[in-house]
Amino acid sequence: MDKLVIKGGVPLSGELRVQGAKNAVLPILAATVLADGECVIHNAPRLRDVNKTDLVLTRLGCSVKREGNTIFVEPTAECACSICEELMREMRSSIIFLGAIISRCGRASVGMPGGCSIGLRPIDLHLKGLRALGVDITEERGYINCTAKRLRGADIHLDFPSVGATENIMLASVYADGETYISNAAREPEIADLAELLNRMGARISGAGTGLIKIEGVKKRLCGAEYTVMPDRIAAATYLAAAAATGGDLLLTGARPDHMEAMLHVLRDMGADVCAHGGSIRLKAPKRLRGIHTLRTMPYPGFPTDIQSPFMAAASLAEGTSVFTETIFENRFQHVDELVRMGADIKVVGRSAVVQGVKRLSGARIVARELRGGAALVIAALAAEGESEITGTEYIDRGYEEIERCISECGGIIKRVSE
Ligand code: EPZ
């Protein structure tokens, strides 16, 4: 496996174009299963998770071709309607195909997605929504088997604004008889991106991005469409945190600051000078960041859980105390031990982590155990004194496109070494 070797202490400065959003392109690729014709998806980031999703599409009988950051997908007539458990275990977020396969084939059989290191990741809200649409679901021998003679519109209330459940219900209801309403829907921008593509394909979805989404079932089969994926707000904020932690001066282009309000406010509260204009965000770091007092992860538009660990890495060197409370996932502090190994002063108490800022971190051999925690270790290594070696790069590569190129282009000293 690879490792990243980073020499810390160099401010991250320069200009960086924001990659396409991982959490938008995955459901968007699932939606292409519904098209009677070719979909052309631009700004698709080159990531392990996207490669795995391309594999799922291929296994479902679609022809998939990638040219740079554009993916061409064309379903064939005989679309398969099952995803084996090995593939589901490899990438649990393939559960997002369930709604699309049911819409296309009237049935689906997928391996149980299981949990991952950050939490159990139940799918009860997905299944509750599908049952409300008239899907019969049995769970046996590790598979979820769905059949639907007729999909009928329904009023569905989500107990929690689940991103995946919102997306699966949208995908499953595009052809349902009548109207479907999703209340307490997730409001993440990635939902609106998915709805925009589906509407271009001929679906009739309104309210995406708000807590109440309406899907009017259509009779006409959806057609192919061309679409450009939104920028990745989490990757963007990760690089801003890296610039903030290293005393840098970074200009992001191709960003959507309106998707990042909560995160930009926190960076300003920490003392960074952040200026957003059109698709650009410029961050000038202070000599030393200030602690963030208390910070709770919340569903959008609150502070995103995905940026908790990268911001904790930056807070580790801030003046004063920062208390992070993780309300979304039950095990999202795996990066803490590794940051402590570098000299951070962090204590986990239940769902909260209390960070006492220290003056310096020291480079060390550290291990990434999940995607965003791995990004946090990269930030800490860039800000630390001396050299760090980070293993577990396969997690980081799930969500950050060419991370060593991006960091090197902004002056960071980083290289990827095959172990
Ligand atoms: C999406 O996961 C993202 N992944 C996650 O990003 C992100 O952290 C999460 O939304 C929250 O914003 C993709 O979009 C591929 P949820 P998802 O359903 O859809 C509970 C990253 O690092 N829940 O909103 O799985 C669940 O246990 C990844 O890029 C149920 O209880 O998130 C969790 O506590 C990590 N029952 C909470 O809701 C359900 O049926 C949020 O889950 C579904 C979810």
Coordinates of C-alpha atoms and ligand atoms in Angstrom, one line a residue:
M1 CA 0.0 0.0 0.0
D2 CA 1.0 3.6 -0.3
K3 CA 2.0 6.1 2.3
L4 CA 2.1 9.9 2.3
V5 CA 5.4 11.4 3.5
I6 CA 4.9 15.1 4.5
K7 CA 7.5 17.6 5.7
G8 CA 5.6 20.1 7.9
G9 CA 6.1 23.8 8.6
V10 CA 5.4 25.2 5.2
P11 CA 2.5 27.6 4.8
L12 CA -0.1 26.4 2.2
S13 CA -0.4 29.3 -0.3
G14 CA -1.4 29.6 -3.9
E15 CA -4.5 28.8 -6.0
L16 CA -6.5 25.6 -6.2
R17 CA -9.5 24.6 -8.2
V18 CA -12.1 22.7 -6.2
Q19 CA -12.8 19.1 -7.3
G20 CA -16.3 17.9 -8.1
A21 CA -18.4 16.7 -5.2
K22 CA -18.0 13.1 -4.2
N23 CA -21.4 13.1 -2.4
A24 CA -23.2 14.5 -5.4
V25 CA -21.6 12.4 -8.2
L26 CA -22.4 9.1 -6.4
P27 CA -26.2 9.5 -6.4
I28 CA -26.0 11.2 -9.8
L29 CA -24.3 8.2 -11.3
A30 CA -27.0 6.0 -9.6
A31 CA -29.6 8.1 -11.3
T32 CA -28.2 7.4 -14.8
V33 CA -29.6 3.9 -14.4
L34 CA -33.0 5.5 -15.0
A35 CA -32.1 7.0 -18.4
D36 CA -33.2 5.5 -21.7
G37 CA -30.1 7.0 -23.4
E38 CA -26.7 8.3 -22.6
C39 CA -25.9 10.5 -19.7
V40 CA -22.8 12.7 -19.8
I41 CA -21.5 13.7 -16.3
H42 CA -18.9 16.4 -16.2
N43 CA -16.7 17.5 -13.2
A44 CA -16.7 13.9 -11.9
P45 CA -13.8 13.7 -9.5
R46 CA -11.3 10.8 -10.0
L47 CA -11.7 9.0 -6.7
R48 CA -11.8 5.4 -5.5
D49 CA -15.4 5.7 -4.6
V50 CA -16.3 6.9 -8.0
N51 CA -14.3 4.1 -9.6
K52 CA -16.3 1.6 -7.5
T53 CA -19.6 3.2 -8.5
D54 CA -18.5 2.9 -12.2
L55 CA -18.0 -0.8 -11.5
V56 CA -21.5 -1.1 -10.0
L57 CA -22.9 0.5 -13.1
T58 CA -21.0 -1.9 -15.3
R59 CA -22.2 -4.9 -13.3
L60 CA -25.8 -3.5 -13.7
G61 CA -25.3 -3.7 -17.5
C62 CA -24.5 -0.1 -18.3
S63 CA -21.7 0.9 -20.6
V64 CA -19.4 3.3 -18.7
K65 CA -16.6 5.3 -20.2
R66 CA -14.4 8.0 -18.5
E67 CA -12.5 10.7 -20.3
G68 CA -10.7 12.9 -17.8
N69 CA -13.4 14.3 -15.4
T70 CA -16.3 13.3 -17.7
I71 CA -18.1 10.0 -17.4
F72 CA -20.4 8.7 -20.1
V73 CA -23.0 6.2 -19.0
E74 CA -25.5 4.3 -21.2
P75 CA -27.8 1.7 -19.7
T76 CA -28.4 -1.3 -22.0
A77 CA -31.8 -2.9 -22.4
E78 CA -31.1 -5.8 -20.1
C79 CA -30.3 -3.9 -16.9
A80 CA -29.5 -6.2 -14.1
C81 CA -31.3 -5.5 -10.8
S82 CA -28.9 -6.9 -8.2
I83 CA -25.7 -5.8 -6.5
C84 CA -23.7 -8.6 -4.9
E85 CA -22.7 -8.4 -1.2
E86 CA -19.0 -8.2 -1.9
L87 CA -19.5 -5.0 -3.9
M88 CA -21.8 -3.6 -1.3
R89 CA -19.3 -4.4 1.5
E90 CA -16.6 -2.7 -0.5
M91 CA -18.7 0.5 -0.7
R92 CA -21.8 0.7 1.5
S93 CA -22.9 3.9 -0.2
S94 CA -23.9 1.8 -3.2
I95 CA -27.2 1.5 -1.3
I96 CA -28.1 4.6 -3.2
F97 CA -28.7 2.4 -6.3
L98 CA -31.6 0.7 -4.6
G99 CA -34.2 3.3 -5.4
A100 CA -33.0 3.7 -9.0
I101 CA -33.0 0.0 -9.7
I102 CA -36.5 -0.4 -8.3
S103 CA -37.7 2.4 -10.5
R104 CA -36.1 0.9 -13.6
C105 CA -36.8 -2.8 -13.0
G106 CA -39.7 -3.0 -10.5
R107 CA -37.5 -5.1 -8.3
A108 CA -34.0 -5.1 -6.8
S109 CA -31.8 -7.4 -4.7
V110 CA -28.8 -5.8 -3.0
G111 CA -26.4 -7.0 -0.3
M112 CA -26.8 -5.5 3.1
P113 CA -24.5 -2.4 3.1
G114 CA -23.5 -3.0 6.7
G115 CA -21.8 -0.3 8.8
C116 CA -18.4 1.3 8.5
S117 CA -15.8 2.5 11.0
I118 CA -17.6 5.8 11.7
G119 CA -20.9 4.1 12.7
L120 CA -23.6 1.4 12.2
R121 CA -25.1 3.3 9.3
P122 CA -28.6 1.8 9.5
I123 CA -30.9 2.1 6.5
D124 CA -34.2 1.8 8.3
L125 CA -35.4 5.2 7.0
H126 CA -34.5 4.1 3.4
L127 CA -36.6 1.0 3.8
K128 CA -39.5 2.7 5.5
G129 CA -39.7 5.2 2.7
L130 CA -39.6 2.5 0.0
R131 CA -42.4 0.5 1.8
A132 CA -44.5 3.6 1.9
L133 CA -44.2 3.7 -1.9
G134 CA -45.5 0.2 -2.2
V135 CA -42.3 -1.8 -2.3
D136 CA -42.4 -5.2 -0.7
I137 CA -39.1 -5.8 1.1
T138 CA -37.7 -9.0 2.6
E139 CA -34.3 -9.3 4.2
E140 CA -32.7 -12.7 4.2
R141 CA -29.2 -14.3 4.0
G142 CA -27.6 -10.9 3.9
Y143 CA -29.6 -9.6 1.0
I144 CA -32.4 -7.0 0.8
N145 CA -35.0 -8.2 -1.8
C146 CA -37.5 -5.7 -3.1
T147 CA -40.4 -6.1 -5.5
A148 CA -42.9 -3.5 -6.5
K149 CA -45.9 -4.3 -8.7
R150 CA -47.0 -0.7 -8.8
L151 CA -45.1 2.2 -7.2
R152 CA -47.6 4.7 -5.7
G153 CA -46.9 8.2 -4.5
A154 CA -46.9 8.7 -0.7
D155 CA -46.5 11.3 2.1
I156 CA -43.2 10.3 3.8
H157 CA -41.9 11.9 6.9
L158 CA -38.3 11.2 7.8
D159 CA -37.6 10.9 11.6
F160 CA -34.1 12.1 10.8
P161 CA -33.2 14.2 7.7
S162 CA -31.1 11.4 6.2
V163 CA -29.2 12.3 3.0
G164 CA -29.2 8.8 1.6
A165 CA -32.8 8.0 2.5
T166 CA -34.0 11.3 0.9
E167 CA -32.0 10.4 -2.3
N168 CA -33.3 6.8 -2.4
I169 CA -36.9 7.9 -2.0
M170 CA -36.5 10.5 -4.7
L171 CA -35.0 8.0 -7.1
A172 CA -37.7 5.4 -6.3
S173 CA -40.7 7.8 -6.8
V174 CA -39.9 9.4 -10.2
Y175 CA -42.4 6.9 -11.9
A176 CA -44.7 6.3 -9.0
D177 CA -48.5 6.9 -9.5
G178 CA -49.3 10.3 -8.2
E179 CA -47.3 12.7 -6.0
T180 CA -44.8 11.9 -3.3
Y181 CA -43.9 14.3 -0.5
I182 CA -40.8 13.9 1.6
S183 CA -41.0 16.0 4.8
N184 CA -38.1 16.6 7.1
A185 CA -36.0 15.8 4.0
A186 CA -32.3 16.3 4.0
R187 CA -31.4 19.8 2.8
E188 CA -27.8 19.2 1.7
P189 CA -26.9 20.8 -1.6
E190 CA -26.0 17.4 -3.1
I191 CA -29.8 16.6 -2.9
A192 CA -30.5 19.7 -5.1
D193 CA -27.8 18.6 -7.5
L194 CA -29.4 15.1 -7.9
A195 CA -32.8 16.7 -8.4
E196 CA -31.5 19.0 -11.1
L197 CA -30.1 16.1 -13.1
L198 CA -33.3 14.1 -12.7
N199 CA -35.4 17.1 -13.8
R200 CA -33.2 17.4 -16.9
M201 CA -33.9 13.7 -17.6
G202 CA -37.6 14.4 -17.4
A203 CA -38.5 13.9 -13.8
R204 CA -40.7 16.4 -12.0
I205 CA -39.1 17.3 -8.6
S206 CA -39.5 20.5 -6.7
G207 CA -38.4 21.7 -3.3
A208 CA -35.0 19.9 -3.3
G209 CA -32.7 21.7 -0.9
T210 CA -35.6 22.5 1.4
G211 CA -37.1 20.3 4.1
L212 CA -40.2 19.5 1.9
I213 CA -39.6 17.8 -1.5
K214 CA -42.4 17.0 -4.0
I215 CA -41.9 14.4 -6.7
E216 CA -44.7 14.1 -9.3
G217 CA -44.6 10.7 -10.8
V218 CA -44.2 10.8 -14.6
K219 CA -45.3 8.2 -17.2
K220 CA -42.7 9.0 -19.8
R221 CA -39.4 7.2 -19.4
L222 CA -36.5 9.4 -18.4
C223 CA -34.0 10.3 -21.1
G224 CA -30.3 10.8 -21.1
A225 CA -28.9 14.2 -20.1
E226 CA -25.7 16.2 -19.7
Y227 CA -24.8 17.6 -16.3
T228 CA -21.9 19.2 -14.5
V229 CA -21.5 18.1 -10.9
M230 CA -21.4 20.8 -8.2
P231 CA -18.1 21.5 -6.4
D232 CA -17.1 19.6 -3.3
R233 CA -17.8 21.8 -0.3
I234 CA -16.1 19.4 2.1
A235 CA -12.9 19.1 0.0
A236 CA -12.9 22.9 -0.4
A237 CA -13.2 23.4 3.4
T238 CA -10.5 20.8 4.0
Y239 CA -8.0 22.8 2.0
L240 CA -9.0 26.0 3.7
A241 CA -8.5 24.4 7.0
A242 CA -5.0 23.3 5.9
A243 CA -4.1 26.8 4.8
A244 CA -5.5 28.2 8.1
A245 CA -3.5 25.6 10.2
T246 CA -0.2 26.3 8.3
G247 CA -0.4 30.2 8.3
G248 CA -1.0 30.2 4.6
D249 CA -2.8 32.3 2.0
L250 CA -5.0 30.2 -0.3
L251 CA -7.3 31.1 -3.2
L252 CA -10.0 28.5 -4.1
T253 CA -11.7 28.8 -7.5
G254 CA -14.7 26.9 -8.8
A255 CA -16.2 26.9 -5.3
R256 CA -19.8 27.5 -4.1
P257 CA -19.4 29.7 -1.0
D258 CA -23.2 29.6 -0.5
H259 CA -22.9 25.9 0.3
M260 CA -20.2 26.6 2.9
E261 CA -21.7 29.3 5.1
A262 CA -21.3 27.4 8.4
M263 CA -17.8 26.4 7.7
L264 CA -16.6 29.8 6.6
H265 CA -18.1 31.4 9.7
V266 CA -16.1 29.0 11.9
L267 CA -12.9 29.8 10.0
R268 CA -13.6 33.6 10.6
D269 CA -14.4 32.9 14.3
M270 CA -11.0 31.2 14.5
G271 CA -9.3 34.4 13.3
A272 CA -8.8 33.7 9.6
D273 CA -9.5 36.4 7.0
V274 CA -12.0 34.8 4.6
C275 CA -13.3 36.6 1.6
A276 CA -15.8 34.9 -0.8
H277 CA -16.6 36.5 -4.1
G278 CA -18.5 34.6 -6.9
G279 CA -16.9 31.2 -7.2
S280 CA -13.8 32.1 -5.4
I281 CA -12.8 32.0 -1.7
R282 CA -9.7 33.5 -0.4
L283 CA -8.3 32.6 3.1
K284 CA -5.5 34.5 4.8
A285 CA -4.5 32.8 8.0
P286 CA -3.6 34.7 11.2
K287 CA -0.3 34.1 12.9
R288 CA -2.1 31.7 15.3
L289 CA -5.7 30.5 15.1
R290 CA -8.2 31.0 18.0
G291 CA -10.0 28.1 19.6
I292 CA -13.7 27.6 18.6
H293 CA -15.2 27.2 22.1
T294 CA -18.1 24.9 21.2
L295 CA -19.0 23.4 17.9
R296 CA -21.7 20.8 17.2
T297 CA -22.1 18.9 13.9
M298 CA -25.6 19.2 12.5
P299 CA -27.5 18.4 9.4
Y300 CA -27.3 21.0 6.6
P301 CA -27.2 24.0 6.8
G302 CA -25.5 23.3 10.2
F303 CA -21.8 22.6 10.6
P304 CA -21.1 19.4 8.6
T305 CA -20.0 16.2 10.3
D306 CA -17.6 15.5 7.4
I307 CA -15.5 18.6 8.2
Q308 CA -15.3 18.0 12.0
S309 CA -12.0 16.1 12.0
P310 CA -10.2 18.4 9.5
F311 CA -11.2 21.4 11.6
M312 CA -10.2 19.6 14.8
A313 CA -6.7 19.2 13.3
A314 CA -6.5 23.0 12.8
A315 CA -7.9 23.7 16.3
S316 CA -5.2 21.4 17.8
L317 CA -2.7 24.3 17.3
A318 CA -5.1 27.2 18.1
E319 CA -4.9 29.5 21.1
G320 CA -7.4 28.3 23.7
T321 CA -9.9 25.5 24.0
S322 CA -12.3 24.0 21.4
V323 CA -15.0 21.6 22.2
F324 CA -16.3 19.5 19.3
T325 CA -19.6 17.6 19.7
E326 CA -20.3 15.0 17.1
T327 CA -24.1 14.5 16.9
I328 CA -24.4 12.7 13.6
F329 CA -22.2 9.6 13.7
E330 CA -21.3 7.5 16.8
N331 CA -17.6 6.9 16.1
R332 CA -16.1 9.8 14.4
F333 CA -13.1 10.6 16.7
Q334 CA -10.7 7.9 15.4
H335 CA -8.3 10.6 14.3
V336 CA -7.9 11.8 18.0
D337 CA -5.3 9.1 19.0
E338 CA -3.2 9.9 16.0
L339 CA -3.3 13.7 16.6
V340 CA -2.4 13.1 20.3
R341 CA 0.6 11.0 19.1
M342 CA 1.8 14.2 17.3
G343 CA 1.5 16.2 20.6
A344 CA -2.1 17.4 20.4
D345 CA -4.0 17.8 23.7
I346 CA -7.4 16.2 23.1
K347 CA -9.7 14.4 25.5
V348 CA -12.8 12.5 24.3
V349 CA -15.7 12.6 26.7
G350 CA -18.7 10.7 25.2
R351 CA -19.8 12.5 22.0
S352 CA -17.5 15.4 22.6
A353 CA -13.8 16.0 22.2
V354 CA -12.1 18.7 24.3
V355 CA -9.2 20.2 22.4
Q356 CA -6.6 22.4 24.3
G357 CA -4.6 24.2 21.7
V358 CA -0.8 23.5 21.8
K359 CA 2.0 25.6 20.4
R360 CA 3.4 22.9 18.2
L361 CA 2.8 19.4 16.8
S362 CA 5.6 17.0 15.9
G363 CA 5.7 14.9 12.9
A364 CA 5.2 11.1 13.5
R365 CA 4.2 7.8 11.9
I366 CA 0.4 8.0 11.9
V367 CA -2.4 5.8 10.5
A368 CA -5.6 7.0 8.7
R369 CA -8.6 4.8 9.6
E370 CA -11.3 6.6 7.6
L371 CA -11.7 9.2 5.0
R372 CA -12.1 12.5 6.8
G373 CA -10.0 11.5 9.7
G374 CA -7.2 10.8 7.2
A375 CA -7.6 14.3 5.8
A376 CA -7.3 15.6 9.4
L377 CA -3.9 13.8 9.7
V378 CA -2.7 15.4 6.5
I379 CA -3.5 18.8 7.8
A380 CA -1.8 18.1 11.2
A381 CA 1.3 16.8 9.3
L382 CA 1.4 19.9 7.1
A383 CA 1.3 22.1 10.3
A384 CA 3.7 20.0 12.4
E385 CA 7.4 20.3 12.9
G386 CA 9.4 17.6 11.1
E387 CA 8.4 14.8 8.9
S388 CA 5.3 12.6 9.1
E389 CA 4.4 9.3 7.4
I390 CA 0.7 8.6 6.9
T391 CA -0.5 5.1 6.0
G392 CA -4.1 4.2 5.1
T393 CA -4.0 6.4 2.0
E394 CA -6.7 4.2 0.5
Y395 CA -9.2 5.9 2.8
I396 CA -8.0 9.4 1.9
D397 CA -8.1 8.6 -1.9
R398 CA -11.8 7.8 -1.5
G399 CA -12.6 11.5 -1.2
Y400 CA -9.7 13.7 -2.2
E401 CA -8.7 13.8 -5.9
E402 CA -4.9 13.8 -6.4
I403 CA -4.3 15.2 -2.9
E404 CA -0.5 15.3 -3.2
R405 CA -0.7 17.3 -6.4
C406 CA -3.1 19.8 -4.9
I407 CA -0.9 20.2 -1.8
S408 CA 2.4 20.4 -3.8
E409 CA 0.9 23.1 -6.0
C410 CA 0.3 25.2 -3.0
G411 CA 3.8 24.8 -1.7
G412 CA 3.3 21.8 0.7
I413 CA 6.1 19.2 0.8
I414 CA 4.4 15.9 0.3
K415 CA 5.1 12.7 -1.7
R416 CA 3.4 9.4 -2.1
V417 CA 5.6 6.4 -1.5
S418 CA 4.7 2.8 -2.3
E419 CA 5.4 0.7 0.8
Ligands
EPZ1 C1 -24.1 11.0 3.5 O1 -24.1 9.7 4.2 C2 -22.7 11.3 3.1 N1 -22.3 10.2 2.2 C3 -21.8 11.3 4.3 O2 -20.5 11.6 3.9 C4 -22.2 12.4 5.3 O3 -21.4 12.3 6.4 C5 -23.7 12.1 5.7 O4 -24.5 12.0 4.4 C6 -24.3 13.2 6.5 O5 -24.1 14.4 5.9 C7 -22.7 10.3 0.9 O6 -23.4 11.2 0.5 C8 -22.2 9.2 0.0 P1 -27.3 10.0 6.6 P2 -25.5 9.0 4.6 O7 -28.3 9.0 6.0 O8 -26.5 9.3 3.5 C9 -28.7 8.0 10.6 C10 -18.1 11.4 3.7 O9 -17.2 11.4 4.5 N2 -29.6 7.1 9.7 O10 -27.7 11.5 6.5 O11 -25.2 7.6 5.0 C11 -27.2 7.5 10.5 O12 -27.0 6.5 11.4 C12 -19.4 10.6 4.1 O13 -18.1 11.9 2.6 C13 -30.5 6.3 10.3 O14 -30.6 6.2 11.5 O15 -25.9 9.9 5.9 C14 -26.5 8.8 10.9 O16 -26.4 8.8 12.3 C15 -19.4 10.0 5.5 N3 -31.3 5.5 9.5 C16 -27.4 9.9 10.4 O17 -28.7 9.3 10.1 C17 -31.2 5.6 8.1 O18 -32.0 4.9 7.5 C18 -26.9 10.5 9.1 O19 -27.0 9.6 8.1 C19 -30.3 6.5 7.6 C20 -29.5 7.2 8.4

